[in-house]
PDB file of C-alpha atoms in Angstrom:
ATOM      1  CA  MET A   1     -22.623 -25.015  -1.052  1.00  0.00           C
ATOM      2  CA  VAL A   2     -26.163 -25.506  -2.338  1.00  0.00           C
ATOM      3  CA  CYS A   3     -29.218 -26.143  -0.140  1.00  0.00           C
ATOM      4  CA  ARG A   4     -32.606 -26.970  -1.630  1.00  0.00           C
ATOM      5  CA  ASP A   5     -36.062 -27.580  -0.242  1.00  0.00           C
ATOM      6  CA  TYR A   6     -37.672 -30.424  -2.166  1.00  0.00           C
ATOM      7  CA  PHE A   7     -41.306 -29.290  -1.763  1.00  0.00           C
ATOM      8  CA  PHE A   8     -41.025 -25.547  -2.336  1.00  0.00           C
ATOM      9  CA  LYS A   9     -38.046 -25.841  -4.744  1.00  0.00           C
ATOM     10  CA  TRP A  10     -36.443 -23.004  -2.755  1.00  0.00           C
ATOM     11  CA  VAL A  11     -32.702 -22.779  -3.352  1.00  0.00           C
ATOM     12  CA  GLU A  12     -29.908 -21.163  -1.397  1.00  0.00           C
ATOM     13  CA  ALA A  13     -26.303 -21.115  -2.595  1.00  0.00           C
ATOM     14  CA  PHE A  14     -23.380 -19.996  -0.475  1.00  0.00           C
ATOM     15  CA  PRO A  15     -19.785 -19.339  -1.460  1.00  0.00           C
ATOM     16  CA  VAL A  16     -17.642 -21.190   1.063  1.00  0.00           C
ATOM     17  CA  PRO A  17     -13.871 -20.954   1.437  1.00  0.00           C
ATOM     18  CA  ASP A  18     -13.506 -24.717   1.850  1.00  0.00           C
ATOM     19  CA  GLN A  19     -15.513 -27.883   2.359  1.00  0.00           C
ATOM     20  CA  THR A  20     -14.740 -28.381   6.014  1.00  0.00           C
ATOM     21  CA  ALA A  21     -17.343 -29.511   8.517  1.00  0.00           C
ATOM     22  CA  ARG A  22     -17.064 -26.149  10.262  1.00  0.00           C
ATOM     23  CA  ALA A  23     -17.881 -24.202   7.067  1.00  0.00           C
ATOM     24  CA  THR A  24     -20.756 -26.593   6.336  1.00  0.00           C
ATOM     25  CA  ALA A  25     -22.179 -26.228   9.850  1.00  0.00           C
ATOM     26  CA  LYS A  26     -21.981 -22.439   9.533  1.00  0.00           C
ATOM     27  CA  VAL A  27     -24.057 -22.533   6.333  1.00  0.00           C
ATOM     28  CA  LEU A  28     -26.581 -24.930   7.842  1.00  0.00           C
ATOM     29  CA  LEU A  29     -27.000 -22.638  10.843  1.00  0.00           C
ATOM     30  CA  GLU A  30     -27.617 -19.772   8.416  1.00  0.00           C
ATOM     31  CA  ILE A  31     -30.442 -21.808   6.854  1.00  0.00           C
ATOM     32  CA  VAL A  32     -31.865 -22.721  10.284  1.00  0.00           C
ATOM     33  CA  SER A  33     -31.778 -19.074  11.364  1.00  0.00           C
ATOM     34  CA  ARG A  34     -33.873 -18.075   8.334  1.00  0.00           C
ATOM     35  CA  PHE A  35     -36.317 -20.955   7.983  1.00  0.00           C
ATOM     36  CA  GLY A  36     -36.205 -22.888  11.248  1.00  0.00           C
ATOM     37  CA  CYS A  37     -35.057 -26.454  11.811  1.00  0.00           C
ATOM     38  CA  PRO A  38     -35.835 -28.841   8.972  1.00  0.00           C
ATOM     39  CA  LEU A  39     -37.240 -32.266   9.754  1.00  0.00           C
ATOM     40  CA  SER A  40     -34.537 -33.931   7.663  1.00  0.00           C
ATOM     41  CA  LEU A  41     -31.271 -33.177   5.910  1.00  0.00           C
ATOM     42  CA  HIS A  42     -30.282 -35.195   2.840  1.00  0.00           C
ATOM     43  CA  SER A  43     -26.726 -34.868   1.550  1.00  0.00           C
ATOM     44  CA  ASP A  44     -24.004 -36.647  -0.319  1.00  0.00           C
ATOM     45  CA  GLN A  45     -21.397 -38.606   1.621  1.00  0.00           C
ATOM     46  CA  GLY A  46     -18.771 -35.886   1.678  1.00  0.00           C
ATOM     47  CA  ARG A  47     -16.570 -35.798   4.761  1.00  0.00           C
ATOM     48  CA  ASN A  48     -18.002 -32.445   5.745  1.00  0.00           C
ATOM     49  CA  PHE A  49     -21.524 -33.924   5.997  1.00  0.00           C
ATOM     50  CA  GLU A  50     -20.374 -37.140   7.675  1.00  0.00           C
ATOM     51  CA  SER A  51     -18.428 -35.326  10.411  1.00  0.00           C
ATOM     52  CA  ASN A  52     -19.057 -35.375  14.145  1.00  0.00           C
ATOM     53  CA  ILE A  53     -19.877 -31.650  14.043  1.00  0.00           C
ATOM     54  CA  ILE A  54     -22.792 -32.189  11.634  1.00  0.00           C
ATOM     55  CA  ALA A  55     -23.936 -35.330  13.479  1.00  0.00           C
ATOM     56  CA  GLU A  56     -24.002 -33.454  16.793  1.00  0.00           C
ATOM     57  CA  MET A  57     -25.726 -30.454  15.235  1.00  0.00           C
ATOM     58  CA  CYS A  58     -28.429 -32.678  13.698  1.00  0.00           C
ATOM     59  CA  SER A  59     -28.886 -34.511  16.997  1.00  0.00           C
ATOM     60  CA  PHE A  60     -29.159 -31.259  18.961  1.00  0.00           C
ATOM     61  CA  LEU A  61     -31.632 -29.713  16.482  1.00  0.00           C
ATOM     62  CA  GLN A  62     -33.555 -33.006  16.064  1.00  0.00           C
ATOM     63  CA  ILE A  63     -32.871 -33.196  12.331  1.00  0.00           C
ATOM     64  CA  LYS A  64     -32.966 -36.631  10.720  1.00  0.00           C
ATOM     65  CA  LYS A  65     -29.795 -37.014   8.649  1.00  0.00           C
ATOM     66  CA  THR A  66     -29.946 -39.107   5.457  1.00  0.00           C
ATOM     67  CA  ARG A  67     -27.417 -39.484   2.659  1.00  0.00           C
ATOM     68  CA  THR A  68     -27.052 -40.656  -0.897  1.00  0.00           C
ATOM     69  CA  THR A  69     -25.548 -44.024  -1.699  1.00  0.00           C
ATOM     70  CA  PRO A  70     -21.837 -44.035  -2.603  1.00  0.00           C
ATOM     71  CA  ARG A  71     -20.974 -42.720  -6.066  1.00  0.00           C
ATOM     72  CA  ASN A  72     -24.633 -42.175  -6.930  1.00  0.00           C
ATOM     73  CA  PRO A  73     -25.361 -38.477  -7.515  1.00  0.00           C
ATOM     74  CA  LYS A  74     -28.878 -39.389  -8.712  1.00  0.00           C
ATOM     75  CA  GLY A  75     -29.764 -39.882  -5.046  1.00  0.00           C
ATOM     76  CA  ASN A  76     -29.683 -36.104  -4.732  1.00  0.00           C
ATOM     77  CA  GLY A  77     -30.905 -35.389  -8.251  1.00  0.00           C
ATOM     78  CA  LEU A  78     -32.687 -32.080  -7.627  1.00  0.00           C
ATOM     79  CA  VAL A  79     -29.560 -30.512  -6.173  1.00  0.00           C
ATOM     80  CA  GLU A  80     -27.325 -31.987  -8.881  1.00  0.00           C
ATOM     81  CA  ARG A  81     -29.663 -30.649 -11.574  1.00  0.00           C
ATOM     82  CA  PHE A  82     -29.703 -27.223  -9.945  1.00  0.00           C
ATOM     83  CA  ASN A  83     -25.886 -27.249  -9.816  1.00  0.00           C
ATOM     84  CA  ARG A  84     -25.813 -27.585 -13.623  1.00  0.00           C
ATOM     85  CA  THR A  85     -28.349 -24.773 -13.951  1.00  0.00           C
ATOM     86  CA  LEU A  86     -26.404 -22.611 -11.501  1.00  0.00           C
ATOM     87  CA  ILE A  87     -23.177 -23.008 -13.481  1.00  0.00           C
ATOM     88  CA  GLN A  88     -24.996 -22.025 -16.685  1.00  0.00           C
ATOM     89  CA  MET A  89     -26.548 -19.000 -14.971  1.00  0.00           C
ATOM     90  CA  ILE A  90     -23.215 -17.873 -13.553  1.00  0.00           C
ATOM     91  CA  ARG A  91     -21.613 -18.161 -16.997  1.00  0.00           C
ATOM     92  CA  ALA A  92     -24.426 -16.131 -18.565  1.00  0.00           C
ATOM     93  CA  TYR A  93     -24.514 -13.544 -15.784  1.00  0.00           C
ATOM     94  CA  ILE A  94     -20.812 -13.002 -15.356  1.00  0.00           C
ATOM     95  CA  ILE A  95     -19.150 -12.496 -18.695  1.00  0.00           C
ATOM     96  CA  MET A  96     -15.986 -10.609 -17.806  1.00  0.00           C
ATOM     97  CA  ASP A  97     -15.875 -10.838 -14.019  1.00  0.00           C
ATOM     98  CA  ASP A  98     -14.299 -13.749 -12.185  1.00  0.00           C
ATOM     99  CA  GLU A  99     -15.694 -12.689  -8.788  1.00  0.00           C
ATOM    100  CA  TRP A 100     -18.773 -14.886  -9.224  1.00  0.00           C
ATOM    101  CA  ASP A 101     -19.309 -15.262  -5.491  1.00  0.00           C
ATOM    102  CA  ILE A 102     -20.501 -11.675  -5.026  1.00  0.00           C
ATOM    103  CA  TYR A 103     -23.257 -12.221  -7.636  1.00  0.00           C
ATOM    104  CA  LEU A 104     -24.441 -15.578  -6.293  1.00  0.00           C
ATOM    105  CA  SER A 105     -27.370 -14.098  -4.368  1.00  0.00           C
ATOM    106  CA  CYS A 106     -28.607 -12.289  -7.502  1.00  0.00           C
ATOM    107  CA  VAL A 107     -28.419 -15.487  -9.540  1.00  0.00           C
ATOM    108  CA  THR A 108     -30.345 -17.518  -6.955  1.00  0.00           C
ATOM    109  CA  ALA A 109     -32.911 -14.707  -6.628  1.00  0.00           C
ATOM    110  CA  ALA A 110     -33.542 -14.933 -10.374  1.00  0.00           C
ATOM    111  CA  TYR A 111     -33.986 -18.703 -10.090  1.00  0.00           C
ATOM    112  CA  ARG A 112     -36.418 -18.375  -7.172  1.00  0.00           C
ATOM    113  CA  SER A 113     -38.570 -15.946  -9.183  1.00  0.00           C
ATOM    114  CA  THR A 114     -38.876 -18.375 -12.111  1.00  0.00           C
ATOM    115  CA  PRO A 115     -41.864 -20.761 -12.312  1.00  0.00           C
ATOM    116  CA  GLN A 116     -40.813 -24.373 -11.781  1.00  0.00           C
ATOM    117  CA  GLU A 117     -41.936 -26.965 -14.308  1.00  0.00           C
ATOM    118  CA  SER A 118     -43.018 -29.474 -11.660  1.00  0.00           C
ATOM    119  CA  THR A 119     -45.087 -27.025  -9.569  1.00  0.00           C
ATOM    120  CA  GLY A 120     -46.107 -24.396 -12.109  1.00  0.00           C
ATOM    121  CA  LEU A 121     -45.291 -21.716  -9.521  1.00  0.00           C
ATOM    122  CA  THR A 122     -42.240 -19.788  -8.396  1.00  0.00           C
ATOM    123  CA  PRO A 123     -40.501 -20.770  -5.156  1.00  0.00           C
ATOM    124  CA  ASN A 124     -41.130 -17.180  -4.008  1.00  0.00           C
ATOM    125  CA  MET A 125     -44.874 -17.692  -4.423  1.00  0.00           C
ATOM    126  CA  LEU A 126     -44.811 -20.967  -2.502  1.00  0.00           C
ATOM    127  CA  ILE A 127     -42.811 -19.532   0.400  1.00  0.00           C
ATOM    128  CA  PHE A 128     -44.243 -16.002   0.639  1.00  0.00           C
ATOM    129  CA  GLY A 129     -47.677 -16.366  -0.944  1.00  0.00           C
ATOM    130  CA  GLN A 130     -46.819 -13.759  -3.557  1.00  0.00           C
ATOM    131  CA  GLY A 131     -44.072 -12.875  -5.955  1.00  0.00           C
ATOM    132  CA  VAL A 132     -41.264 -10.667  -4.752  1.00  0.00           C
ATOM    133  CA  ARG A 133     -40.650  -7.212  -6.157  1.00  0.00           C
ATOM    134  CA  LEU A 134     -37.604  -7.498  -8.381  1.00  0.00           C
ATOM    135  CA  SER A 135     -35.216  -4.675  -9.206  1.00  0.00           C
ATOM    136  CA  CYS A 136     -36.227  -4.715 -12.884  1.00  0.00           C
ATOM    137  CA  GLU A 137     -39.845  -4.161 -11.812  1.00  0.00           C
ATOM    138  CA  VAL A 138     -38.799  -1.133  -9.775  1.00  0.00           C
ATOM    139  CA  VAL A 139     -36.935   0.336 -12.745  1.00  0.00           C
ATOM    140  CA  TYR A 140     -39.682  -0.263 -15.319  1.00  0.00           C
ATOM    141  CA  ARG A 141     -42.669   0.117 -12.931  1.00  0.00           C
ATOM    142  CA  PRO A 142     -45.309  -1.878 -14.815  1.00  0.00           C
ATOM    143  CA  GLU A 143     -48.846  -0.835 -13.940  1.00  0.00           C
ATOM    144  CA  THR A 144     -49.841  -4.459 -13.390  1.00  0.00           C
ATOM    145  CA  LEU A 145     -47.794  -4.505 -10.191  1.00  0.00           C
ATOM    146  CA  THR A 146     -49.653  -1.696  -8.452  1.00  0.00           C
ATOM    147  CA  LYS A 147     -52.153  -3.004  -5.890  1.00  0.00           C
ATOM    148  CA  GLU A 148     -54.669  -1.325  -3.673  1.00  0.00           C
ATOM    149  CA  LEU A 149     -53.504  -0.983  -0.101  1.00  0.00           C
ATOM    150  CA  THR A 150     -55.037  -3.477   2.288  1.00  0.00           C
ATOM    151  CA  SER A 151     -57.218  -1.809   4.893  1.00  0.00           C
ATOM    152  CA  SER A 152     -55.863  -3.723   7.889  1.00  0.00           C
ATOM    153  CA  TYR A 153     -53.162  -6.145   8.917  1.00  0.00           C
ATOM    154  CA  GLY A 154     -55.773  -8.793   9.704  1.00  0.00           C
ATOM    155  CA  ASN A 155     -57.146  -8.654   6.165  1.00  0.00           C
ATOM    156  CA  TYR A 156     -53.640  -8.769   4.751  1.00  0.00           C
ATOM    157  CA  VAL A 157     -52.722 -11.828   6.835  1.00  0.00           C
ATOM    158  CA  GLU A 158     -55.898 -13.602   5.722  1.00  0.00           C
ATOM    159  CA  GLU A 159     -55.175 -12.770   2.071  1.00  0.00           C
ATOM    160  CA  ILE A 160     -51.629 -14.131   2.363  1.00  0.00           C
ATOM    161  CA  ARG A 161     -52.842 -17.252   4.197  1.00  0.00           C
ATOM    162  CA  SER A 162     -55.416 -17.865   1.483  1.00  0.00           C
ATOM    163  CA  GLN A 163     -52.850 -17.332  -1.274  1.00  0.00           C
ATOM    164  CA  LEU A 164     -50.371 -19.695   0.423  1.00  0.00           C
ATOM    165  CA  ASN A 165     -53.003 -22.401   0.891  1.00  0.00           C
ATOM    166  CA  LYS A 166     -54.025 -22.115  -2.752  1.00  0.00           C
ATOM    167  CA  ALA A 167     -50.393 -22.127  -3.950  1.00  0.00           C
ATOM    168  CA  HIS A 168     -49.553 -25.169  -1.819  1.00  0.00           C
ATOM    169  CA  GLU A 169     -52.581 -27.057  -3.133  1.00  0.00           C
ATOM    170  CA  ILE A 170     -51.618 -26.252  -6.733  1.00  0.00           C
ATOM    171  CA  CYS A 171     -48.067 -27.341  -5.950  1.00  0.00           C
ATOM    172  CA  ARG A 172     -49.191 -30.673  -4.462  1.00  0.00           C
ATOM    173  CA  LYS A 173     -51.357 -31.423  -7.509  1.00  0.00           C
ATOM    174  CA  SER A 174     -48.616 -30.423  -9.949  1.00  0.00           C
ATOM    175  CA  LEU A 175     -46.003 -32.482  -8.107  1.00  0.00           C
ATOM    176  CA  GLY A 176     -48.375 -35.461  -8.157  1.00  0.00           C
ATOM    177  CA  ARG A 177     -48.820 -35.121 -11.921  1.00  0.00           C
ATOM    178  CA  ALA A 178     -45.054 -34.719 -12.425  1.00  0.00           C
ATOM    179  CA  SER A 179     -44.419 -37.793 -10.292  1.00  0.00           C
ATOM    180  CA  GLU A 180     -46.960 -39.795 -12.306  1.00  0.00           C
ATOM    181  CA  ARG A 181     -45.330 -38.696 -15.595  1.00  0.00           C
ATOM    182  CA  GLN A 182     -41.910 -39.726 -14.284  1.00  0.00           C
ATOM    183  CA  LYS A 183     -43.272 -43.093 -13.125  1.00  0.00           C
ATOM    184  CA  ASN A 184     -44.909 -43.732 -16.502  1.00  0.00           C
ATOM    185  CA  PHE A 185     -41.701 -42.790 -18.302  1.00  0.00           C
ATOM    186  CA  TYR A 186     -39.654 -45.072 -16.057  1.00  0.00           C
ATOM    187  CA  ASP A 187     -42.134 -47.948 -16.452  1.00  0.00           C
ATOM    188  CA  SER A 188     -42.134 -47.586 -20.248  1.00  0.00           C
ATOM    189  CA  LYS A 189     -38.310 -47.773 -20.280  1.00  0.00           C
ATOM    190  CA  GLU A 190     -38.399 -50.856 -18.037  1.00  0.00           C
ATOM    191  CA  GLN A 191     -40.818 -52.610 -20.423  1.00  0.00           C
ATOM    192  CA  LEU A 192     -38.538 -51.898 -23.380  1.00  0.00           C
ATOM    193  CA  PHE A 193     -35.537 -53.466 -21.680  1.00  0.00           C
ATOM    194  CA  SER A 194     -37.180 -56.370 -19.852  1.00  0.00           C
ATOM    195  CA  TRP A 195     -36.546 -59.787 -21.313  1.00  0.00           C
TER     196      TRP A 195
END
């Protein structure tokens, strides 16, 4: 099961034993426990998302539930696109091993540390205000990663707040430009096919 935040481009992927409403609710509660209650939840029209369990959970947590139109995966395009990317990453990451589920967190961690085309930043930067320290950086220890220690927690918090504000502003501008490019592309296609 894949969950994605549309603004930050943050992705979580969970191996689930089945697509029951109970398994879906368990994953959603995992997300809520990490990030808090989202304002809205957009999903396809699978039975697991249309169940009474999910409806009651959304009502209790005050989450607005929306869904794609029938047989229209484009209505959830960012998740569908990530699913294709995820399959490619799993194939590249796991050559001889068919236990892909145990590597899923490593694959999503790699994705979250990659700059996104639409924002120009990594999801890690947008969520945490800085990149995360990856295992390859620990092994190779590049000098560019060493930073001076911050003198106090207050200064550190202010630095992070400033970095997050700057990252979010960059993200908003980049998303606006990406949206404008997509609109122009769509409009140009419409003009070609209009009679």
